[in-house]
Tab-separated table of C-alpha atoms in Angstrom:
chain	number	residue	atom	x	y	z
A	923	MET	CA	-17.487	-32.691	-12.815
A	924	ALA	CA	-13.997	-31.270	-12.352
A	925	ARG	CA	-13.506	-28.401	-9.908
A	926	LEU	CA	-10.574	-26.204	-8.964
A	927	TYR	CA	-10.461	-25.079	-5.322
A	928	VAL	CA	-8.387	-22.024	-4.368
A	929	VAL	CA	-7.494	-22.894	-0.775
A	930	ALA	CA	-6.043	-20.454	1.761
A	931	THR	CA	-3.556	-21.850	4.272
A	932	PRO	CA	-2.154	-20.326	7.505
A	933	ILE	CA	0.314	-17.439	7.229
A	934	GLY	CA	1.938	-18.489	10.493
A	935	ASN	CA	-0.384	-19.885	13.131
A	936	LEU	CA	-1.590	-23.389	12.224
A	937	GLY	CA	-4.658	-22.776	14.368
A	938	ASP	CA	-5.942	-20.550	11.553
A	939	MET	CA	-6.424	-23.548	9.240
A	940	THR	CA	-10.178	-23.773	8.655
A	941	PRO	CA	-12.122	-27.045	8.934
A	942	ARG	CA	-13.339	-26.525	5.364
A	943	ALA	CA	-9.778	-26.135	4.079
A	944	ILE	CA	-8.761	-29.394	5.800
A	945	GLU	CA	-11.768	-31.240	4.407
A	946	THR	CA	-11.157	-29.869	0.897
A	947	LEU	CA	-7.497	-30.876	0.853
A	948	LYS	CA	-8.476	-34.365	2.013
A	949	SER	CA	-11.217	-34.815	-0.587
A	950	VAL	CA	-9.558	-33.525	-3.784
A	951	ASP	CA	-7.667	-35.806	-6.133
A	952	LEU	CA	-4.597	-33.606	-6.426
A	953	ILE	CA	-3.000	-30.546	-4.810
A	954	ALA	CA	-1.075	-28.011	-6.909
A	955	ALA	CA	1.401	-26.507	-4.438
A	956	GLU	CA	3.828	-23.587	-4.650
A	957	ASP	CA	6.473	-25.639	-2.815
A	958	THR	CA	5.573	-29.295	-2.344
A	959	ARG	CA	7.976	-29.616	0.614
A	960	VAL	CA	6.288	-26.799	2.529
A	961	THR	CA	2.827	-28.092	1.685
A	962	ARG	CA	3.706	-31.671	2.584
A	963	ALA	CA	4.750	-30.532	6.080
A	964	LEU	CA	1.364	-28.810	6.455
A	965	LEU	CA	-0.514	-31.859	5.158
A	966	ASN	CA	1.351	-34.181	7.509
A	967	HIS	CA	0.376	-31.991	10.459
A	968	PHE	CA	-3.309	-32.445	9.617
A	969	GLY	CA	-3.042	-36.083	8.564
A	970	ILE	CA	-3.695	-35.452	4.863
A	971	ASP	CA	-2.117	-37.791	2.289
A	972	THR	CA	-3.405	-36.272	-0.971
A	973	PRO	CA	-0.720	-36.309	-3.726
A	974	CYS	CA	0.914	-33.017	-4.731
A	975	VAL	CA	2.417	-31.483	-7.854
A	976	SER	CA	4.385	-28.252	-8.021
A	977	ASN	CA	2.805	-25.026	-9.253
A	978	HIS	CA	5.203	-22.121	-8.692
A	979	GLN	CA	6.068	-18.882	-10.491
A	980	HIS	CA	8.595	-20.581	-12.769
A	981	ASN	CA	6.395	-23.413	-14.032
A	982	GLU	CA	2.805	-22.188	-13.645
A	983	GLU	CA	2.382	-21.323	-17.321
A	984	GLN	CA	3.493	-24.842	-18.257
A	985	ARG	CA	1.364	-26.445	-15.547
A	986	ALA	CA	-1.703	-24.420	-16.528
A	987	ALA	CA	-1.284	-25.488	-20.156
A	988	SER	CA	-1.908	-29.144	-19.323
A	989	LEU	CA	-3.494	-29.639	-15.904
A	990	PRO	CA	-6.956	-28.144	-16.627
A	991	GLN	CA	-7.405	-30.402	-19.664
A	992	ARG	CA	-6.335	-33.380	-17.576
A	993	MET	CA	-8.891	-32.342	-14.945
A	994	LEU	CA	-11.605	-32.477	-17.587
A	995	ASP	CA	-10.444	-35.720	-19.136
A	996	GLU	CA	-10.140	-37.561	-15.801
A	997	GLU	CA	-12.826	-35.599	-13.897
A	998	LEU	CA	-10.331	-34.550	-11.258
A	999	ASP	CA	-10.911	-32.159	-8.396
A	1000	VAL	CA	-7.771	-30.116	-7.732
A	1001	ALA	CA	-6.819	-27.711	-4.947
A	1002	VAL	CA	-4.260	-24.958	-5.488
A	1003	VAL	CA	-2.311	-23.744	-2.447
A	1004	THR	CA	0.722	-21.573	-1.757
A	1005	ASP	CA	3.308	-21.680	1.000
A	1006	ALA	CA	1.193	-19.342	3.143
A	1007	GLY	CA	-1.991	-17.348	2.746
A	1008	THR	CA	-4.399	-17.101	-0.171
A	1009	PRO	CA	-3.259	-18.204	-3.661
A	1010	CYS	CA	-3.451	-15.719	-6.551
A	1011	ILE	CA	-2.798	-12.713	-4.250
A	1012	SER	CA	0.870	-11.865	-4.895
A	1013	ASP	CA	1.414	-15.640	-5.111
A	1014	PRO	CA	1.041	-18.319	-7.806
A	1015	GLY	CA	-2.400	-19.627	-8.726
A	1016	SER	CA	-3.995	-16.982	-10.942
A	1017	VAL	CA	-2.772	-18.508	-14.230
A	1018	LEU	CA	-4.089	-21.931	-13.298
A	1019	ALA	CA	-7.417	-20.417	-12.206
A	1020	ARG	CA	-7.646	-18.436	-15.448
A	1021	GLU	CA	-7.014	-21.432	-17.697
A	1022	ALA	CA	-9.360	-23.655	-15.714
A	1023	ALA	CA	-12.147	-21.085	-15.957
A	1024	ALA	CA	-11.503	-20.712	-19.701
A	1025	LEU	CA	-12.214	-24.431	-20.137
A	1026	GLY	CA	-15.461	-24.162	-18.194
A	1027	ILE	CA	-14.110	-25.676	-14.976
A	1028	GLU	CA	-15.763	-24.289	-11.858
A	1029	VAL	CA	-13.256	-22.337	-9.732
A	1030	LEU	CA	-14.235	-22.165	-6.056
A	1031	ALA	CA	-12.733	-20.159	-3.183
A	1032	VAL	CA	-11.979	-21.751	0.164
A	1033	PRO	CA	-11.189	-18.516	2.022
A	1034	GLY	CA	-8.922	-18.053	4.978
A	1035	PRO	CA	-5.802	-16.193	6.074
A	1036	THR	CA	-4.181	-13.465	3.998
A	1037	ALA	CA	-1.445	-11.103	5.165
A	1038	MET	CA	-3.012	-8.169	3.317
A	1039	ALA	CA	-6.336	-8.303	5.165
A	1040	SER	CA	-4.626	-9.004	8.483
A	1041	ALA	CA	-2.296	-6.005	8.147
A	1042	LEU	CA	-5.166	-3.732	7.122
A	1043	SER	CA	-7.267	-4.833	10.078
A	1044	VAL	CA	-4.644	-3.867	12.673
A	1045	SER	CA	-3.389	-0.691	10.979
A	1046	GLY	CA	-5.821	1.702	12.619
A	1047	PHE	CA	-6.207	3.541	9.290
A	1048	ASP	CA	-9.410	4.271	7.394
A	1049	THR	CA	-9.352	1.239	5.081
A	1050	ARG	CA	-12.705	1.607	3.342
A	1051	GLU	CA	-10.753	2.125	0.109
A	1052	PHE	CA	-7.343	0.615	-0.569
A	1053	ALA	CA	-5.147	-0.811	-3.320
A	1054	PHE	CA	-2.853	-3.825	-3.084
A	1055	TYR	CA	0.530	-3.587	-4.831
A	1056	GLY	CA	2.393	-6.684	-3.647
A	1057	PHE	CA	6.173	-6.384	-3.885
A	1058	LEU	CA	7.436	-3.046	-5.216
A	1059	PRO	CA	10.401	-2.564	-7.606
A	1060	ARG	CA	13.858	-2.988	-6.072
A	1061	GLN	CA	15.767	-0.338	-8.003
A	1062	LYS	CA	15.492	3.065	-6.327
A	1063	LYS	CA	14.498	4.971	-9.460
A	1064	GLU	CA	11.730	2.523	-10.362
A	1065	LEU	CA	10.651	2.359	-6.714
A	1066	ARG	CA	10.314	6.150	-6.486
A	1067	GLU	CA	8.317	6.234	-9.716
A	1068	LYS	CA	6.000	3.511	-8.416
A	1069	LEU	CA	5.459	5.318	-5.109
A	1070	LEU	CA	4.622	8.544	-6.936
A	1071	SER	CA	2.235	6.622	-9.188
A	1072	MET	CA	0.546	5.117	-6.117
A	1073	LYS	CA	0.018	8.587	-4.651
A	1074	ARG	CA	-1.261	10.039	-7.929
A	1075	SER	CA	-3.772	7.212	-8.305
A	1076	GLY	CA	-5.943	9.006	-5.775
A	1077	ASN	CA	-6.323	5.945	-3.554
A	1078	PRO	CA	-5.254	6.996	-0.034
A	1079	ILE	CA	-4.284	3.524	1.220
A	1080	GLY	CA	-1.729	1.188	-0.358
A	1081	VAL	CA	-0.684	-2.266	0.856
A	1082	VAL	CA	2.719	-3.722	-0.008
A	1083	HIS	CA	4.844	-6.745	0.902
A	1084	GLU	CA	8.552	-6.604	1.639
A	1085	SER	CA	11.276	-9.008	2.728
A	1086	PRO	CA	12.963	-8.414	6.107
A	1087	HIS	CA	16.318	-7.660	4.437
A	1088	ARG	CA	14.903	-4.842	2.304
A	1089	VAL	CA	12.247	-3.288	4.525
A	1090	ILE	CA	14.508	-0.570	5.984
A	1091	GLU	CA	15.571	0.639	2.544
A	1092	LEU	CA	11.947	0.594	1.370
A	1093	VAL	CA	10.799	2.751	4.285
A	1094	ARG	CA	13.754	5.102	3.746
A	1095	VAL	CA	12.712	5.689	0.122
A	1096	ILE	CA	9.086	6.143	1.188
A	1097	ALA	CA	10.181	8.806	3.689
A	1098	GLU	CA	12.157	10.606	0.968
A	1099	THR	CA	9.503	10.339	-1.738
A	1100	LEU	CA	6.218	10.683	0.167
A	1101	PRO	CA	6.762	13.090	3.091
A	1102	LEU	CA	4.101	12.780	5.821
A	1103	CYS	CA	3.133	9.300	4.654
A	1104	ARG	CA	1.980	7.239	7.627
A	1105	ILE	CA	2.916	3.567	7.830
A	1106	SER	CA	1.619	0.561	9.730
A	1107	ALA	CA	4.296	-2.129	9.371
A	1108	SER	CA	3.312	-5.636	10.470
A	1109	CYS	CA	5.873	-8.417	10.886
A	1110	ASP	CA	5.365	-12.144	11.615
A	1111	LEU	CA	1.583	-11.824	11.456
A	1112	THR	CA	-0.242	-14.498	13.536
A	1113	LYS	CA	3.067	-15.886	14.804
A	1114	LEU	CA	4.400	-15.900	18.374
A	1115	TYR	CA	6.387	-12.683	17.971
A	1116	GLU	CA	3.897	-10.793	15.812
A	1117	LYS	CA	4.599	-7.058	15.891
A	1118	THR	CA	3.075	-3.957	14.317
A	1119	ILE	CA	4.693	-0.522	14.446
A	1120	ARG	CA	2.946	2.660	13.387
A	1121	GLY	CA	3.871	6.267	12.694
A	1122	THR	CA	5.112	8.564	9.972
A	1123	ALA	CA	7.614	7.085	7.534
A	1124	ASP	CA	10.441	8.838	9.405
A	1125	GLU	CA	9.248	7.489	12.757
A	1126	VAL	CA	8.853	3.922	11.463
A	1127	LEU	CA	12.293	4.143	9.829
A	1128	GLU	CA	13.834	5.159	13.147
A	1129	MET	CA	12.099	2.273	14.941
A	1130	LEU	CA	13.295	-0.249	12.366
A	1131	GLU	CA	16.868	1.038	12.392
A	1132	SER	CA	17.023	0.821	16.189
A	1133	ASN	CA	15.650	-2.747	16.256
A	1134	ALA	CA	18.386	-5.376	15.995
A	1135	LYS	CA	15.760	-7.980	15.010
A	1136	ALA	CA	14.146	-5.908	12.257
A	1137	GLU	CA	15.638	-8.143	9.559
A	1138	LYS	CA	13.668	-11.183	10.682
A	1139	GLY	CA	10.179	-12.077	9.527
A	1140	GLU	CA	8.203	-11.043	6.458
A	1141	TYR	CA	6.593	-7.595	6.416
A	1142	CYS	CA	3.256	-6.329	5.202
A	1143	LEU	CA	3.085	-2.528	5.141
A	1144	VAL	CA	-0.026	-0.364	4.960
A	1145	LEU	CA	0.709	3.135	3.619
A	1146	ASP	CA	-1.669	5.980	4.441
A	1147	MET	CA	-0.931	8.666	1.845
A	1148	SER	CA	-3.911	10.905	2.620
A	1149	ASP	CA	-1.711	13.676	4.113
A	1150	VAL	CA	0.970	13.489	1.420
A	1151	GLN	CA	1.249	16.412	-0.976
A	1152	LEU	CA	3.608	16.228	-3.928
A	1153	GLU	CA	5.514	19.344	-5.040
A	1154	GLN	CA	3.060	20.230	-7.809
A	1155	GLU	CA	0.112	19.655	-5.490
A	1156	ARG	CA	1.666	21.897	-2.838
A	1157	GLU	CA	2.101	24.689	-5.392
A	1158	GLU	CA	-1.489	24.316	-6.592
A	1159	SER	CA	-2.757	24.222	-3.007
A	1160	SER	CA	-0.780	27.314	-2.076
A	1161	ALA	CA	-2.028	29.212	-5.139
A	1162	SER	CA	-5.606	28.224	-4.308
A	1163	LEU	CA	-5.240	29.436	-0.728
A	1164	GLU	CA	-3.772	32.736	-1.885
A	1165	ALA	CA	-6.761	33.267	-4.140
A	1166	GLN	CA	-9.104	32.528	-1.232
A	1167	LEU	CA	-7.236	35.010	0.970
A	1168	PHE	CA	-7.638	37.767	-1.627
A	1169	GLU	CA	-11.323	36.918	-1.869
A	1170	GLU	CA	-11.715	37.372	1.896
A	1171	LEU	CA	-9.814	40.674	1.733
A	1172	LEU	CA	-12.299	41.875	-0.864
A	1173	ASN	CA	-15.073	40.869	1.534
A	1174	GLY	CA	-13.724	43.332	4.100
A	1175	PHE	CA	-11.552	41.110	6.293
A	1176	ASP	CA	-7.989	42.011	7.174
A	1177	LEU	CA	-5.269	39.471	6.382
A	1178	ARG	CA	-5.228	37.983	9.874
A	1179	GLN	CA	-9.000	37.484	9.883
A	1180	ALA	CA	-8.885	36.031	6.355
A	1181	ALA	CA	-6.244	33.500	7.423
A	1182	MET	CA	-8.320	32.500	10.464
A	1183	THR	CA	-11.317	31.946	8.202
A	1184	LEU	CA	-9.358	29.557	5.979
A	1185	THR	CA	-8.059	27.646	9.002
A	1186	GLU	CA	-11.610	27.286	10.311
A	1187	ARG	CA	-12.598	25.798	6.945
A	1188	GLY	CA	-10.200	22.927	7.604
A	1189	HIS	CA	-7.076	24.003	5.725
A	1190	LYS	CA	-3.786	23.131	7.407
A	1191	ARG	CA	-2.258	25.902	9.494
A	1192	ASN	CA	1.152	25.561	7.823
A	1193	ASP	CA	-0.362	25.871	4.343
A	1194	VAL	CA	-2.444	28.897	5.359
A	1195	TYR	CA	0.613	30.518	6.955
A	1196	LYS	CA	2.653	30.090	3.765
A	1197	ALA	CA	-0.158	31.507	1.627
A	1198	ARG	CA	-0.616	34.433	4.052
A	1199	THR	CA	3.124	35.168	3.892
A	1200	ASN	CA	3.011	35.191	0.087
A	1201	VAL	CA	0.022	37.546	0.052
A	1202	GLN	CA	1.636	39.855	2.628
A	1203	ARG	CA	4.832	39.951	0.580
A	1204	PHE	CA	2.837	40.793	-2.556
A	1205	LEU	CA	0.979	43.597	-0.781
A	1206	ASP	CA	4.197	45.003	0.714
A	1207	ASP	CA	5.839	45.036	-2.719
A	1208	LEU	CA	2.761	46.701	-4.198
A	1209	ILE	CA	2.747	49.407	-1.509
A	1210	ALA	CA	6.495	49.957	-1.913
A	1211	GLU	CA	6.126	50.338	-5.668
A	1212	TYR	CA	3.213	52.764	-5.273
A	1213	THR	CA	5.168	54.824	-2.675
A	1214	THR	CA	8.169	55.024	-4.991
A	1215	GLU	CA	6.006	56.275	-7.859
A	1216	GLU	CA	4.488	58.959	-5.612
A	1217	GLU	CA	7.948	60.136	-4.503
A	1218	ASP	CA	9.105	60.305	-8.112
A	1219	GLU	CA	6.089	62.445	-9.030
A	1220	THR	CA	6.725	64.765	-6.054
A	1221	ASP	CA	10.377	65.253	-7.076
A	1222	GLU	CA	9.289	66.261	-10.551
């Protein structure tokens, strides 16, 4: 019976190659590789001589149109691998897996390294919920729209990939578009010079710009957008706080006490201060208008 194995390979450190992955690559009849040259170097290191065929982003549709049927006809076991990490996650493999499954071929995972999980694990963020976005658009307008869409999705954590030559520009746009976004940027994961920097988008941007070696090594960035408020959200938040302040005034508190109450409920001090200022301004204007009307009546 033909089987398709989705095999994860090291993202840097060859010591992360699992015994099961080695055994699978030795036992299958054929390996579908993103880049046969890269995979052949890996196979040689582990003494594996299984034949390879290419399966990359430019030919996967064509490969998937014929290979699964061949697997059935010849009862072949095939492994799909990429240059590094887990196939089908921002890498080729999903089309081949889809077509194989459609023909009734069993598709099995041989799990192992993935940059996404590694970056999440060292971020220090609350990663119980997250979304993976892979590589983001390159054009600034499309990039900004995507970042805003990510924030509006309601998922606080987003994971993205970026090349070393574009990472500074990406972080710069993040800082402009999503103020207060926190970033954990991991480079060269599992390799000798693995490095992770953390901070707000502005802080991470400053660290990258001051690092002469920033443009070396692939990046995986974890974005924590939980503290980000878009313009519309800030207006809605402010209006909500103002309404709560008026409610506390009606309950007998003065404005200072009302503001303290909102802060104790967990609202941010800056937001409460802005709302308090707006309410104070409204009350001052109201008093001034009432005083003017009284003076006009006295003059008459």
